[in-house]
Short mmCIF file of C-alpha atoms in Angstrom, two decimals:
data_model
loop_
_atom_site.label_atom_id
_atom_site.label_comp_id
_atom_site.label_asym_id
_atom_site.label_seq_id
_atom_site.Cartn_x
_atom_site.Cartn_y
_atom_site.Cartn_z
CA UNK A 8 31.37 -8.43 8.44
CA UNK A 9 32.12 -4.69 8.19
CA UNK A 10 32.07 -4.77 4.22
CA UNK A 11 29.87 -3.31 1.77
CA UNK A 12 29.07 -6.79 0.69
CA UNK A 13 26.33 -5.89 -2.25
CA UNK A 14 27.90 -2.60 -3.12
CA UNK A 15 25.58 -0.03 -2.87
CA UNK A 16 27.72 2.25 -0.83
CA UNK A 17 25.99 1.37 2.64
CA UNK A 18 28.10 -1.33 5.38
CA UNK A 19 25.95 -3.84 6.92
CA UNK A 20 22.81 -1.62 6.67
CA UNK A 21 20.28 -4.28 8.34
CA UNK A 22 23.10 -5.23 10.91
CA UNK A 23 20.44 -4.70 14.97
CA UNK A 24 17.12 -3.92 12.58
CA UNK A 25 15.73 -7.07 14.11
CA UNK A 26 17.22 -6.10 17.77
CA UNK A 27 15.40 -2.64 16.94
CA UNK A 28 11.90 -4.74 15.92
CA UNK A 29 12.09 -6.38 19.23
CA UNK A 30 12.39 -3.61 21.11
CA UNK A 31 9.60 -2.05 20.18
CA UNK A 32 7.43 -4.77 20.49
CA UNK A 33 8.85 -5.47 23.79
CA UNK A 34 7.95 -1.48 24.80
CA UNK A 35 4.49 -2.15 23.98
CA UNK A 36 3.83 -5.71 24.80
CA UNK A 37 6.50 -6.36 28.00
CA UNK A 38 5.31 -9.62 28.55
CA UNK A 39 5.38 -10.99 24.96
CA UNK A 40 7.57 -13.82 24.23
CA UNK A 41 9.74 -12.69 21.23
CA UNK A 42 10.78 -15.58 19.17
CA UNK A 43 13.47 -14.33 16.98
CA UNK A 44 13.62 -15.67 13.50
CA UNK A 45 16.64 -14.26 11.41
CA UNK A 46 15.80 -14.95 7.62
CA UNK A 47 18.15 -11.91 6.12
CA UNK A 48 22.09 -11.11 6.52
CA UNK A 49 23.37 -7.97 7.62
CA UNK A 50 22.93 -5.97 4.16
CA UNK A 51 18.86 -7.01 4.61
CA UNK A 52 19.43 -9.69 1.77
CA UNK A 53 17.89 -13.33 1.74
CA UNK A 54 15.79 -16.35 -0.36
CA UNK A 55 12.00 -16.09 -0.66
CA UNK A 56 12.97 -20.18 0.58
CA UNK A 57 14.51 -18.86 4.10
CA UNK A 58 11.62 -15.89 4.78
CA UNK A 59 9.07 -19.14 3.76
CA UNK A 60 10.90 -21.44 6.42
CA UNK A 61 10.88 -18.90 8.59
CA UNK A 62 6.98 -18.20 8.92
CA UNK A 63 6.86 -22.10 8.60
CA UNK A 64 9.28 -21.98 11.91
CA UNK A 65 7.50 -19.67 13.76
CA UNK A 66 4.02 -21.50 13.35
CA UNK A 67 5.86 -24.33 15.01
CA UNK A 68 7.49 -22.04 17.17
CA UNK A 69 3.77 -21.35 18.74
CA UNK A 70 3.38 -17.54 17.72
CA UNK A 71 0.34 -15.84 17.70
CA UNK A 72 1.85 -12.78 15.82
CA UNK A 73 4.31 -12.80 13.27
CA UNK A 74 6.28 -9.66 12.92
CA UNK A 75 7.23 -9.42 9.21
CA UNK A 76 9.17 -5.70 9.07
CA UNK A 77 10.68 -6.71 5.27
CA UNK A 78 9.29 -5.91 2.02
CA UNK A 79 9.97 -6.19 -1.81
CA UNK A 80 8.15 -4.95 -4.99
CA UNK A 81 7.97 -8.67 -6.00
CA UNK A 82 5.23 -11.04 -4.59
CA UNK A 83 6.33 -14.48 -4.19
CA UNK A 84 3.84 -17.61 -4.09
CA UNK A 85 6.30 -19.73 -1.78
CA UNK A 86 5.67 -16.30 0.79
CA UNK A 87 2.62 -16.21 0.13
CA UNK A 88 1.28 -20.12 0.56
CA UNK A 89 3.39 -19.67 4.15
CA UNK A 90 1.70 -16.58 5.12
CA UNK A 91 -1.97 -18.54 3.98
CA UNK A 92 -0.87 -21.32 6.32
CA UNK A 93 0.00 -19.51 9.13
CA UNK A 94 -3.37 -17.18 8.80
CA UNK A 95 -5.06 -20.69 9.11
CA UNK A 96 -2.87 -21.69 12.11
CA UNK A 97 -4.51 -18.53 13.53
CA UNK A 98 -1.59 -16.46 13.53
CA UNK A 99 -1.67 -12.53 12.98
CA UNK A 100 0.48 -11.21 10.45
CA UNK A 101 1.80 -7.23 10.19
CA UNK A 102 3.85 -6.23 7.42
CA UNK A 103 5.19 -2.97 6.40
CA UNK A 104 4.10 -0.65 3.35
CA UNK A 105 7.26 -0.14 1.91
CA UNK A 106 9.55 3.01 2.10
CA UNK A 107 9.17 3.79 -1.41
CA UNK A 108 6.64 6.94 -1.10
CA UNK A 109 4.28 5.09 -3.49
CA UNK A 110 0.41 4.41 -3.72
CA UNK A 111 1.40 0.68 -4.55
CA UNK A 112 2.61 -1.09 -1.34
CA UNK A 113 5.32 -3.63 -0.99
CA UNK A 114 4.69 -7.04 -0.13
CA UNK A 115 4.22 -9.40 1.49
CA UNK A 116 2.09 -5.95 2.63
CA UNK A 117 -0.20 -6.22 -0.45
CA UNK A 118 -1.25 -9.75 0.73
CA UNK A 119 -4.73 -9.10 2.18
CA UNK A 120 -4.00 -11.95 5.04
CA UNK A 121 -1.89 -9.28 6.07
CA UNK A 122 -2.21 -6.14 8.13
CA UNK A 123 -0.43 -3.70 6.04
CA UNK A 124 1.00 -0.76 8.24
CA UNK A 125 2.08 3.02 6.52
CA UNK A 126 4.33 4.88 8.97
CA UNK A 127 3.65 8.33 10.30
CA UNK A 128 5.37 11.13 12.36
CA UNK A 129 5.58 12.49 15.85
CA UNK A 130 2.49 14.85 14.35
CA UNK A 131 0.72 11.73 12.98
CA UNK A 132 1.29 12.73 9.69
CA UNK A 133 2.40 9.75 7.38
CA UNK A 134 6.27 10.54 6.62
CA UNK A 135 7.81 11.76 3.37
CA UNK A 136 9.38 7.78 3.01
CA UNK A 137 6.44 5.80 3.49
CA UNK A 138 4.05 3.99 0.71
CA UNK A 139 0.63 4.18 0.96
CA UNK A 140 -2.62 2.85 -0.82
CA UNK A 141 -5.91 1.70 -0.24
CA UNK A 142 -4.18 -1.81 1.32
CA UNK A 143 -3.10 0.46 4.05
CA UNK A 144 -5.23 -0.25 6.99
CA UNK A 145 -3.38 1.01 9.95
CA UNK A 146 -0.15 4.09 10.28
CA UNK A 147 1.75 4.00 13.95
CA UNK A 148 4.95 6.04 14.65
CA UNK A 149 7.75 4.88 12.24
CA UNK A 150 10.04 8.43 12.20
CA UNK A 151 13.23 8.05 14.83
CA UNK A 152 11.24 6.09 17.02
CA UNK A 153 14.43 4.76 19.82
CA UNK A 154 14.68 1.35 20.36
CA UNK A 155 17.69 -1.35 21.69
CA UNK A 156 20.56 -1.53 19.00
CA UNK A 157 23.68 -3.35 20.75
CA UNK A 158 24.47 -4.54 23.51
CA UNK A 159 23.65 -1.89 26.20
CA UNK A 160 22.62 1.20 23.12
CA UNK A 161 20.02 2.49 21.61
CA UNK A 162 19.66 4.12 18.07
CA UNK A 163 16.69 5.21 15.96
CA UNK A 164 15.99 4.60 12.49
CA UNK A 165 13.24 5.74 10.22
CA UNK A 166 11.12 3.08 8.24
CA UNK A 167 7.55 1.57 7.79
CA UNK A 168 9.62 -1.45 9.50
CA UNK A 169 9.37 0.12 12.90
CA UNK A 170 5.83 1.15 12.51
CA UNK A 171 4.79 -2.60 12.19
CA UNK A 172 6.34 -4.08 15.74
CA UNK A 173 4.14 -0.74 17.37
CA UNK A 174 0.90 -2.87 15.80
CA UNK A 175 2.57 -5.97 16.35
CA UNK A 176 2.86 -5.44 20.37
CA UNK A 177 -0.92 -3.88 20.39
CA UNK A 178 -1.69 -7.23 18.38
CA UNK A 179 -0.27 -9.32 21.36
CA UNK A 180 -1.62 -7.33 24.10
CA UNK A 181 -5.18 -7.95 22.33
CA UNK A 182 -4.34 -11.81 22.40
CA UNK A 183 -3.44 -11.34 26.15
CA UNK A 184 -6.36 -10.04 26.84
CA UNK A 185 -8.72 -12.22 24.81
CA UNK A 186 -6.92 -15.11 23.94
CA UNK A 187 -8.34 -17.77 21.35
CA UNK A 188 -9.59 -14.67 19.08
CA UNK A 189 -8.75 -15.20 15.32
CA UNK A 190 -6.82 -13.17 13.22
CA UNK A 191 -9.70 -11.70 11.93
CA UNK A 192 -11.04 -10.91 15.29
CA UNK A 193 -7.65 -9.34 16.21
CA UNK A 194 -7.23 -7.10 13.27
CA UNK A 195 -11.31 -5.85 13.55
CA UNK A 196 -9.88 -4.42 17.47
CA UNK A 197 -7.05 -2.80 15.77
CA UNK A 198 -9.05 -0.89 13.12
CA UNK A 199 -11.56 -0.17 15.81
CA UNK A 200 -9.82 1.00 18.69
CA UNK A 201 -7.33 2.87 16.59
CA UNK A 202 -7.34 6.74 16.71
#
């Protein structure tokens, strides 16, 4: 709405992050089917009830990975019994670390039916901004990478939040390839085949 709606100085910070998400998965994975989900407003604000509906939604949706480039230093139960039910449906989950430069991780990362992903650099160096921490199991590019922003532009951004839809589109070119594998059996290729 073009107004600093919670103050902190920023105008509609979050306003194209998801259009930015989907464009990297879409760079990796060209013939995934992205099902967006939009569970924050502009500023990057929502309910632990609409991110909750929103995993709910995309199980029902059919996804095989859900994207989840959000964090908080809070863990939430209602998150958390939504992320356990769609690990069951056999869905993939990626998360981000957090962009707090800490050895705790943000969640939903520090669920362990996640894949928690730490950003790194052009030099594959993990960036001054990301967290880190033994929950950490993979790092892709999350430093200016350029993705879609508008309608016909492109922008960059920096965040753990663009490192996840690089693992997210490997994650559903895995499932193209061997469909039917579980989540389990997806994340094992990551760690394995990852440099």
């Amino acid at each position: 709405d073009g107004l600093d709606n919670d103050g902190d100085g920023s105008i509609d910070e979050a306003l194209h992050h998801g259009t930015e998400v989907a464009g990297l998965v879409s760079l990796l994975a060209p013939e995934a089917r992205i099902i967006p989900i939009r569970v924050l407003d502009e500023d990057g604000r929502g309910t632990t009830f609409a991110i909750a509906k929103g995993i709910l939604w995309a199980i029902d949706a059919g996804a095989d990975v859900i994207n989840l480039s959000m964090g908080s230093n809070h863990s939430n139960s209602l998150i958390s019994k939504s992320i356990r039910i769609a690990d069951q449906a056999g869905i993939v989950i990626i998360t981000p670390a957090g962009n707090r430069n800490s050895g705790t991780v943000d969640f939903p990362c520090s669920n362990d039916r996640t894949i928690c992903v730490a950003a790194v650099d052009d030099n594959k160096v993990k960036t001054t901004f990301s967290s880190y921490g033994d929950r950490v199991e993979l790092s892709a590019p999350g430093r200016q990478p350029l993705s879609l922003f508008n309608s016909n532009e492109y922008a960059t951004w920096d965040g753990t939040s663009f490192a996840v839809p690089m693992v997210s589109g490997a994650a559903a070119l895995i499932i193209e390839k061997y469909p039917g594998l579980s989540p389990a059996q997806v994340r094992n290729l990551l760690n394995q085949s990852a440099q």
